[in-house]
Amino acid sequence: MTDFSFELLGADGGARRGRVTCAHGVIQTPAFMPVGTAATVKAMLPENVAATGAEIILGNTYHLMLRPGAERIARLGGLHAFMNWPGPILTDSGGYQVMSLSELRKLDENGVTFRSHIDGSYHTLTPERSMEIQHQLGSDITMCFDECPPYPSEKADVARATQLSMRWAARSRAAFVNRPGYGLFGINQGGVHEDLREQSAQALKEIGFDGYAIGGLAVGEGRALMFSTLDFTTLMLPTDKPRYLMGVGKPEDLVGAVARGVDMFDCVLPTRSGRTAQAFTRRGPVNLKNARHGDDPRPLDDHCSCPTCRNYSRAYLNHVVKAGEIIAAMLLTWHNLQYYQDLMADIRRAIESGTFAAFEADFQSQYGQGDI
Ligand SMILES: Nc1nc2c(CCc3ccccc3)c3nc[nH]c3cc2c(=O)[nH]1
Ligand SMILES: [Zn+2]
């Protein structure tokens, strides 16, 4: 079995071109990772997710421990077999979802105790339990158990959460089951504060991880603050390991974050938008509920090769959206995931050819134009 590895294949300014190798396959970076929270990328069959070009998908410790249960998935052969996704899977550690989804009962040095948002049952997550669950799921990339402070927060509370997360990172590392091809990522915290980000980066580098995520962002701070935080944070992280910006983001965010040295991204936007009639195009987002599409025979995006753009008109999409038909979620989700993967492929090609700056300028001039 090959070891977990990251190869830096090239760079163009701050943008990097790389390759992650893990147990279930290879991931070209910069990469966008579709979110498959409850063991499904919503409204998509796994083979169709792969057809968009996605090489790795995300799962969630929080959701899967509550339903159907990590032990049950392990008994059934692990998450790859259970959801019929043969490629790499990254799972989040659960703390972030507890804070955003459950009726939080208690957070202390040991971990978090909470009530399930599904049936009200009590559960406890600790760094050790989170590592055990991600091992039972069989994740190629396991995330450290951390606390992501809400935005805005007092700096003192961000410092408290950051220092706790670093102690939890050490406990996560100690509890992680080392296997060739399986990696553990640390999560850098510190809010928008350069000194706290530095403390966190130092602590994570001393422990040593296979990759470094940037947490604590995409929590409502806005693009300018996210970019200014990235301006100093990515430089604190090792250059020979992948950098994963959690929860990001819109197409403009991806391009700007790649320019600042980020290699991996996840966001619910393309899939969630697919279920709420929003489609991404190279000229910006389009709302298919809008009556102006009712007689429009054109495809969503005549540059797109997805089945939606090859076989359906905007008029048809407007109709099935307004009728609340299931196919609307299928077609728009597929297109949005294809759009995100095509954007990442264009970004990788631009870095390879040393034209990323021109690509970024061209993207910004086209994208903001609004739909034709
Ligand atoms: N563990 C963790 N997760 C975060 C997520 C969820 C990403 C995720 C991973 C896997 C599946 C779903 C979601 C964030 N989403 C937006 N901002 C985020 C910050 C953090 C964070 O600081 N720590
Ligand atoms: Zn399309």
Coordinates of C-alpha atoms and ligand atoms in Angstrom, one line a residue:
M1 CA 0.0 0.0 0.0
T2 CA 1.4 3.4 -1.0
D3 CA 2.0 5.9 1.8
F4 CA -0.1 9.1 2.2
S5 CA 1.8 11.7 0.3
F6 CA 1.6 15.2 -1.2
E7 CA 3.7 16.2 -4.2
L8 CA 4.1 19.9 -5.0
L9 CA 4.2 19.8 -8.9
G10 CA 4.5 23.6 -9.5
A11 CA 3.6 27.1 -8.5
D12 CA 2.6 30.3 -10.1
G13 CA 2.8 33.2 -7.7
G14 CA 1.1 32.1 -4.6
A15 CA -1.0 29.5 -6.4
R16 CA 0.2 25.8 -6.1
R17 CA -0.3 22.8 -8.3
G18 CA -0.1 19.5 -6.4
R19 CA -1.1 15.9 -6.1
V20 CA -2.3 14.0 -3.0
T21 CA -2.0 10.2 -2.9
C22 CA -4.0 8.2 -0.4
A23 CA -5.4 4.7 0.0
H24 CA -8.4 5.1 -2.3
G25 CA -6.8 7.1 -5.0
V26 CA -5.0 10.3 -6.2
I27 CA -6.4 13.9 -5.9
Q28 CA -5.2 16.6 -8.3
T29 CA -4.9 20.0 -6.5
P30 CA -6.2 22.6 -6.3
A31 CA -9.3 20.5 -5.7
F32 CA -12.9 21.0 -4.8
M33 CA -14.5 18.3 -2.6
P34 CA -18.3 17.9 -2.8
V35 CA -20.0 17.4 0.5
G36 CA -21.7 14.1 1.1
T37 CA -22.9 14.7 4.7
A38 CA -25.2 11.7 5.4
A39 CA -23.4 9.2 3.1
T40 CA -24.8 10.7 0.0
V41 CA -24.0 13.7 -2.2
K42 CA -27.6 14.9 -2.2
A43 CA -29.5 14.3 -5.5
M44 CA -26.5 12.6 -7.1
L45 CA -25.5 9.0 -7.8
P46 CA -21.9 8.4 -6.9
E47 CA -20.9 7.5 -10.5
N48 CA -22.4 10.8 -11.6
V49 CA -20.4 12.7 -8.9
A50 CA -17.3 11.0 -10.4
A51 CA -18.4 11.9 -13.9
T52 CA -18.2 15.6 -12.9
G53 CA -14.5 15.2 -12.3
A54 CA -14.7 15.1 -8.5
E55 CA -12.0 12.8 -7.1
I56 CA -12.7 13.1 -3.3
I57 CA -15.9 13.6 -1.4
L58 CA -16.6 14.6 2.2
G59 CA -18.5 12.8 5.0
N60 CA -19.5 13.9 8.4
T61 CA -18.7 12.3 11.8
Y62 CA -21.5 14.1 13.5
H63 CA -24.3 13.0 11.1
L64 CA -23.1 9.4 10.6
M65 CA -22.5 8.7 14.4
L66 CA -26.1 9.8 15.0
R67 CA -27.5 7.9 12.0
P68 CA -27.0 5.1 11.0
G69 CA -24.1 4.8 13.5
A70 CA -20.3 4.4 13.0
E71 CA -20.2 0.8 14.3
R72 CA -23.0 -0.2 11.9
I73 CA -21.2 1.3 8.9
A74 CA -18.0 -0.5 10.0
R75 CA -19.9 -3.8 10.3
L76 CA -21.2 -3.2 6.7
G77 CA -17.6 -2.7 5.4
G78 CA -16.9 0.9 5.9
L79 CA -18.2 4.2 4.4
H80 CA -16.7 3.6 0.9
A81 CA -18.6 0.3 0.5
F82 CA -21.7 1.5 2.3
M83 CA -22.2 4.5 0.0
N84 CA -20.6 3.0 -3.1
W85 CA -17.9 5.6 -3.5
P86 CA -14.6 3.9 -4.4
G87 CA -12.5 7.1 -4.3
P88 CA -10.9 9.1 -1.4
I89 CA -13.1 10.3 1.4
L90 CA -12.4 13.1 3.9
T91 CA -14.5 13.3 7.1
D92 CA -14.9 16.2 9.4
S93 CA -14.3 15.5 13.1
G94 CA -17.8 16.5 14.3
G95 CA -17.1 19.5 16.7
Y96 CA -18.1 22.1 14.2
Q97 CA -21.4 20.4 13.4
V98 CA -22.2 19.9 17.1
M99 CA -21.8 23.7 17.6
S100 CA -24.0 24.5 14.5
L101 CA -26.6 21.7 14.6
S102 CA -27.2 20.3 18.0
E103 CA -28.6 21.5 21.3
L104 CA -25.1 21.8 22.9
R105 CA -25.1 20.6 26.5
K106 CA -21.6 21.0 27.7
L107 CA -18.1 21.7 26.3
D108 CA -15.1 21.1 28.6
E109 CA -11.5 20.0 28.5
N110 CA -12.6 16.5 27.7
G111 CA -14.9 17.2 24.8
V112 CA -18.5 18.0 24.0
T113 CA -21.7 16.4 25.3
F114 CA -24.8 17.2 23.2
R115 CA -28.3 16.1 22.3
S116 CA -29.0 14.7 18.8
H117 CA -30.9 17.0 16.5
I118 CA -32.6 13.9 15.2
D119 CA -34.0 12.2 18.3
G120 CA -32.8 14.1 21.3
S121 CA -30.5 11.3 22.5
Y122 CA -27.3 12.2 24.4
H123 CA -23.9 11.8 22.9
T124 CA -20.3 12.7 23.8
L125 CA -17.5 13.5 21.3
T126 CA -13.9 13.7 22.5
P127 CA -10.7 13.7 20.3
E128 CA -10.4 10.0 21.0
R129 CA -14.0 9.1 20.1
S130 CA -13.8 11.3 16.9
M131 CA -10.6 9.4 15.8
E132 CA -12.3 6.1 16.5
I133 CA -15.4 7.0 14.5
Q134 CA -13.4 8.3 11.5
H135 CA -11.4 5.0 11.7
Q136 CA -14.6 3.0 11.7
L137 CA -15.8 4.9 8.7
G138 CA -12.5 4.2 6.9
S139 CA -11.8 7.8 6.0
D140 CA -8.7 8.4 3.8
I141 CA -8.3 11.8 5.5
T142 CA -9.2 12.2 9.1
M143 CA -9.7 15.7 10.7
C144 CA -8.5 16.6 14.2
F145 CA -11.2 17.3 16.7
D146 CA -11.4 21.0 17.2
E147 CA -13.5 23.9 18.5
C148 CA -14.4 26.5 15.8
P149 CA -15.3 29.7 17.6
P150 CA -18.3 31.6 16.1
Y151 CA -17.9 35.0 14.4
P152 CA -17.7 37.5 15.9
S153 CA -16.1 36.4 19.1
E154 CA -14.0 38.3 21.7
K155 CA -10.3 37.7 21.1
A156 CA -10.0 36.2 24.6
D157 CA -12.5 33.5 23.6
V158 CA -10.8 32.8 20.3
A159 CA -7.6 32.4 22.2
R160 CA -9.2 30.0 24.7
A161 CA -10.8 27.9 21.8
T162 CA -7.5 27.9 19.9
Q163 CA -5.5 26.7 22.8
L164 CA -8.1 24.0 23.6
S165 CA -8.1 22.9 20.0
M166 CA -4.3 22.6 20.0
R167 CA -4.5 20.3 23.1
W168 CA -7.2 18.4 21.3
A169 CA -4.9 18.2 18.2
A170 CA -2.3 16.4 20.3
R171 CA -4.9 14.0 21.7
S172 CA -6.2 13.4 18.1
R173 CA -2.7 12.6 16.9
A174 CA -2.1 10.2 19.8
A175 CA -5.4 8.4 19.2
F176 CA -5.2 8.3 15.4
V177 CA -4.6 4.7 14.0
N178 CA -1.6 5.1 11.7
R179 CA -2.1 3.0 8.4
P180 CA -0.3 3.4 5.1
G181 CA -2.4 5.6 2.8
Y182 CA -4.4 7.2 5.6
G183 CA -3.7 10.7 6.7
L184 CA -4.5 13.0 9.7
F185 CA -4.9 16.7 9.1
G186 CA -4.4 19.3 11.8
I187 CA -6.8 22.3 11.9
N188 CA -5.3 25.8 12.3
Q189 CA -7.4 28.1 14.4
G190 CA -7.0 31.7 15.7
G191 CA -9.9 33.6 14.1
V192 CA -8.7 36.7 12.2
H193 CA -5.8 37.3 14.7
E194 CA -2.2 36.9 13.3
D195 CA -0.6 36.2 16.7
L196 CA -3.2 33.4 17.5
R197 CA -2.8 31.9 14.0
E198 CA 1.0 31.9 14.5
Q199 CA 0.6 30.2 17.9
S200 CA -1.7 27.6 16.4
A201 CA 0.6 27.0 13.3
Q202 CA 3.6 26.5 15.6
A203 CA 1.7 24.0 17.8
L204 CA 0.4 22.0 14.8
K205 CA 3.9 21.8 13.2
E206 CA 5.5 20.6 16.4
I207 CA 2.9 17.7 16.6
G208 CA 3.3 17.0 12.8
F209 CA 0.4 16.3 10.4
D210 CA -0.1 14.9 6.9
G211 CA -2.0 18.1 6.0
Y212 CA -3.0 21.4 7.5
A213 CA -6.5 22.8 7.4
I214 CA -7.4 26.4 8.0
G215 CA -10.5 26.4 10.2
G216 CA -12.3 29.2 11.9
L217 CA -13.2 30.9 8.6
A218 CA -16.2 31.0 6.3
V219 CA -18.2 31.6 9.5
G220 CA -19.6 35.0 8.5
E221 CA -16.5 37.1 8.6
G222 CA -16.9 38.1 4.9
R223 CA -14.5 37.8 2.0
A224 CA -12.2 40.7 2.7
L225 CA -11.5 39.5 6.3
M226 CA -11.1 35.9 5.0
F227 CA -8.6 37.0 2.4
S228 CA -6.6 39.2 4.7
T229 CA -6.4 36.4 7.2
L230 CA -5.3 34.0 4.5
D231 CA -2.6 36.5 3.4
F232 CA -0.6 35.8 6.6
T233 CA -1.9 32.3 7.6
T234 CA -1.0 30.2 4.6
L235 CA 2.6 31.4 4.8
M236 CA 2.8 30.0 8.4
L237 CA 1.9 26.5 7.2
P238 CA 4.4 23.9 5.7
T239 CA 4.9 24.3 2.0
D240 CA 5.3 20.5 1.5
K241 CA 1.9 19.6 2.9
P242 CA -1.6 20.2 1.5
R243 CA -3.5 23.2 2.8
Y244 CA -7.3 22.8 3.1
L245 CA -9.6 25.8 3.6
M246 CA -12.7 24.5 5.3
G247 CA -16.1 25.5 4.2
V248 CA -15.1 27.6 1.2
G249 CA -16.8 28.7 -0.9
K250 CA -18.2 30.7 -3.7
P251 CA -16.4 30.6 -7.1
E252 CA -14.8 34.0 -6.4
D253 CA -13.6 32.7 -3.0
L254 CA -12.0 29.7 -4.6
V255 CA -10.0 31.7 -7.1
G256 CA -8.8 34.2 -4.5
A257 CA -7.9 31.5 -2.0
V258 CA -5.9 29.6 -4.6
A259 CA -4.0 32.8 -5.3
R260 CA -3.2 32.8 -1.5
G261 CA -1.8 29.3 -1.5
V262 CA -4.8 27.0 -0.7
D263 CA -4.9 23.5 -2.2
M264 CA -8.2 21.9 -1.1
F265 CA -11.8 23.2 -0.6
D266 CA -15.2 22.0 0.5
C267 CA -18.5 23.8 0.4
V268 CA -22.2 22.9 0.4
L269 CA -23.0 25.8 -2.0
P270 CA -23.0 23.9 -5.3
T271 CA -25.2 21.1 -4.0
R272 CA -27.4 23.2 -1.7
S273 CA -27.9 25.8 -4.5
G274 CA -28.9 22.9 -6.9
R275 CA -31.9 22.2 -4.6
T276 CA -32.9 25.9 -4.4
A277 CA -32.9 26.7 -8.1
Q278 CA -29.6 28.5 -8.2
A279 CA -27.1 27.6 -11.0
F280 CA -23.5 28.8 -11.4
T281 CA -22.3 29.9 -14.8
R282 CA -19.1 31.6 -15.9
R283 CA -21.0 34.9 -15.9
G284 CA -22.3 34.5 -12.3
P285 CA -25.2 32.8 -10.5
V286 CA -28.6 32.4 -12.2
N287 CA -31.9 31.9 -10.4
L288 CA -34.0 29.6 -12.5
K289 CA -37.2 30.6 -10.7
N290 CA -37.0 33.9 -12.5
A291 CA -39.8 34.2 -15.1
R292 CA -37.4 35.6 -17.7
H293 CA -36.2 32.0 -18.3
G294 CA -39.7 30.7 -19.1
D295 CA -39.3 30.9 -22.9
D296 CA -35.5 30.7 -23.2
P297 CA -34.4 27.8 -25.4
R298 CA -30.7 28.2 -24.6
P299 CA -28.8 25.9 -22.3
L300 CA -27.6 27.2 -18.9
D301 CA -24.0 27.6 -20.1
D302 CA -23.1 26.8 -23.7
H303 CA -19.5 26.2 -22.5
C304 CA -20.6 23.4 -20.2
S305 CA -20.4 19.7 -21.1
C306 CA -22.8 18.4 -18.4
P307 CA -26.0 16.5 -19.3
T308 CA -28.1 19.5 -18.1
C309 CA -26.4 21.9 -20.5
R310 CA -26.3 19.3 -23.3
N311 CA -30.0 18.2 -23.2
Y312 CA -32.2 20.8 -21.5
S313 CA -33.2 24.4 -22.1
R314 CA -33.5 27.1 -19.4
A315 CA -37.2 27.1 -20.2
Y316 CA -37.4 23.4 -19.2
L317 CA -35.3 24.1 -16.0
N318 CA -37.6 27.0 -15.1
H319 CA -40.6 24.7 -15.6
V320 CA -39.4 21.8 -13.4
V321 CA -38.2 24.2 -10.8
K322 CA -41.5 25.9 -10.5
A323 CA -43.3 22.5 -10.6
G324 CA -41.1 21.3 -7.7
E325 CA -40.1 18.3 -9.8
I326 CA -37.3 16.0 -8.4
I327 CA -35.4 16.3 -11.7
A328 CA -34.9 20.0 -11.0
A329 CA -32.6 19.2 -8.0
M330 CA -30.9 16.4 -10.0
L331 CA -30.1 18.6 -13.1
L332 CA -29.0 21.7 -11.2
T333 CA -26.9 19.8 -8.7
W334 CA -25.2 18.0 -11.5
H335 CA -24.5 21.2 -13.4
N336 CA -23.3 23.1 -10.3
L337 CA -20.8 20.3 -9.4
Q338 CA -19.6 20.2 -13.0
Y339 CA -19.2 24.0 -13.0
Y340 CA -17.1 23.8 -9.8
Q341 CA -14.9 20.9 -11.2
D342 CA -14.4 22.7 -14.5
L343 CA -13.4 25.8 -12.6
M344 CA -10.8 23.8 -10.6
A345 CA -9.6 22.1 -13.9
D346 CA -9.2 25.6 -15.5
I347 CA -7.3 26.8 -12.4
R348 CA -4.9 23.8 -12.4
R349 CA -4.2 24.3 -16.2
A350 CA -3.6 28.0 -15.6
I351 CA -1.1 27.3 -12.8
E352 CA 0.6 24.6 -15.0
S353 CA 1.0 27.2 -17.9
G354 CA 2.1 30.0 -15.6
T355 CA -1.0 32.1 -16.6
F356 CA -2.9 32.1 -13.3
A357 CA -2.7 35.9 -12.8
A358 CA -4.3 36.4 -16.3
F359 CA -6.9 33.7 -15.5
E360 CA -7.8 35.4 -12.2
A361 CA -8.2 38.8 -13.9
D362 CA -10.3 37.2 -16.7
F363 CA -12.5 35.3 -14.2
Q364 CA -13.2 38.5 -12.2
S365 CA -14.1 40.5 -15.3
Q366 CA -16.5 37.8 -16.6
Y367 CA -17.9 36.5 -13.4
G368 CA -19.3 39.7 -12.0
Q369 CA -21.1 40.6 -15.3
G370 CA -24.3 38.9 -14.3
D371 CA -26.4 36.6 -16.5
I372 CA -27.1 37.4 -20.1
Ligands
LIG1 N1 -13.7 20.9 12.0 C1 -14.0 22.1 11.4 N2 -14.9 22.2 10.4 C2 -15.2 23.4 9.9 C3 -16.1 23.5 8.8 C4 -16.9 22.3 8.3 C5 -16.2 21.8 7.0 C6 -16.8 20.4 6.6 C7 -16.0 19.3 6.5 C8 -16.6 18.1 6.1 C9 -18.0 18.0 5.8 C10 -18.8 19.1 5.9 C11 -18.2 20.3 6.3 C12 -16.4 24.8 8.3 N3 -17.3 25.1 7.4 C13 -17.2 26.5 7.3 N4 -16.3 27.0 8.1 C14 -15.8 25.9 8.8 C15 -14.8 25.8 9.8 C16 -14.5 24.6 10.4 C17 -13.6 24.4 11.5 O1 -13.0 25.4 12.0 N5 -13.4 23.2 11.9
ZN2 ZN -23.8 22.4 -17.3

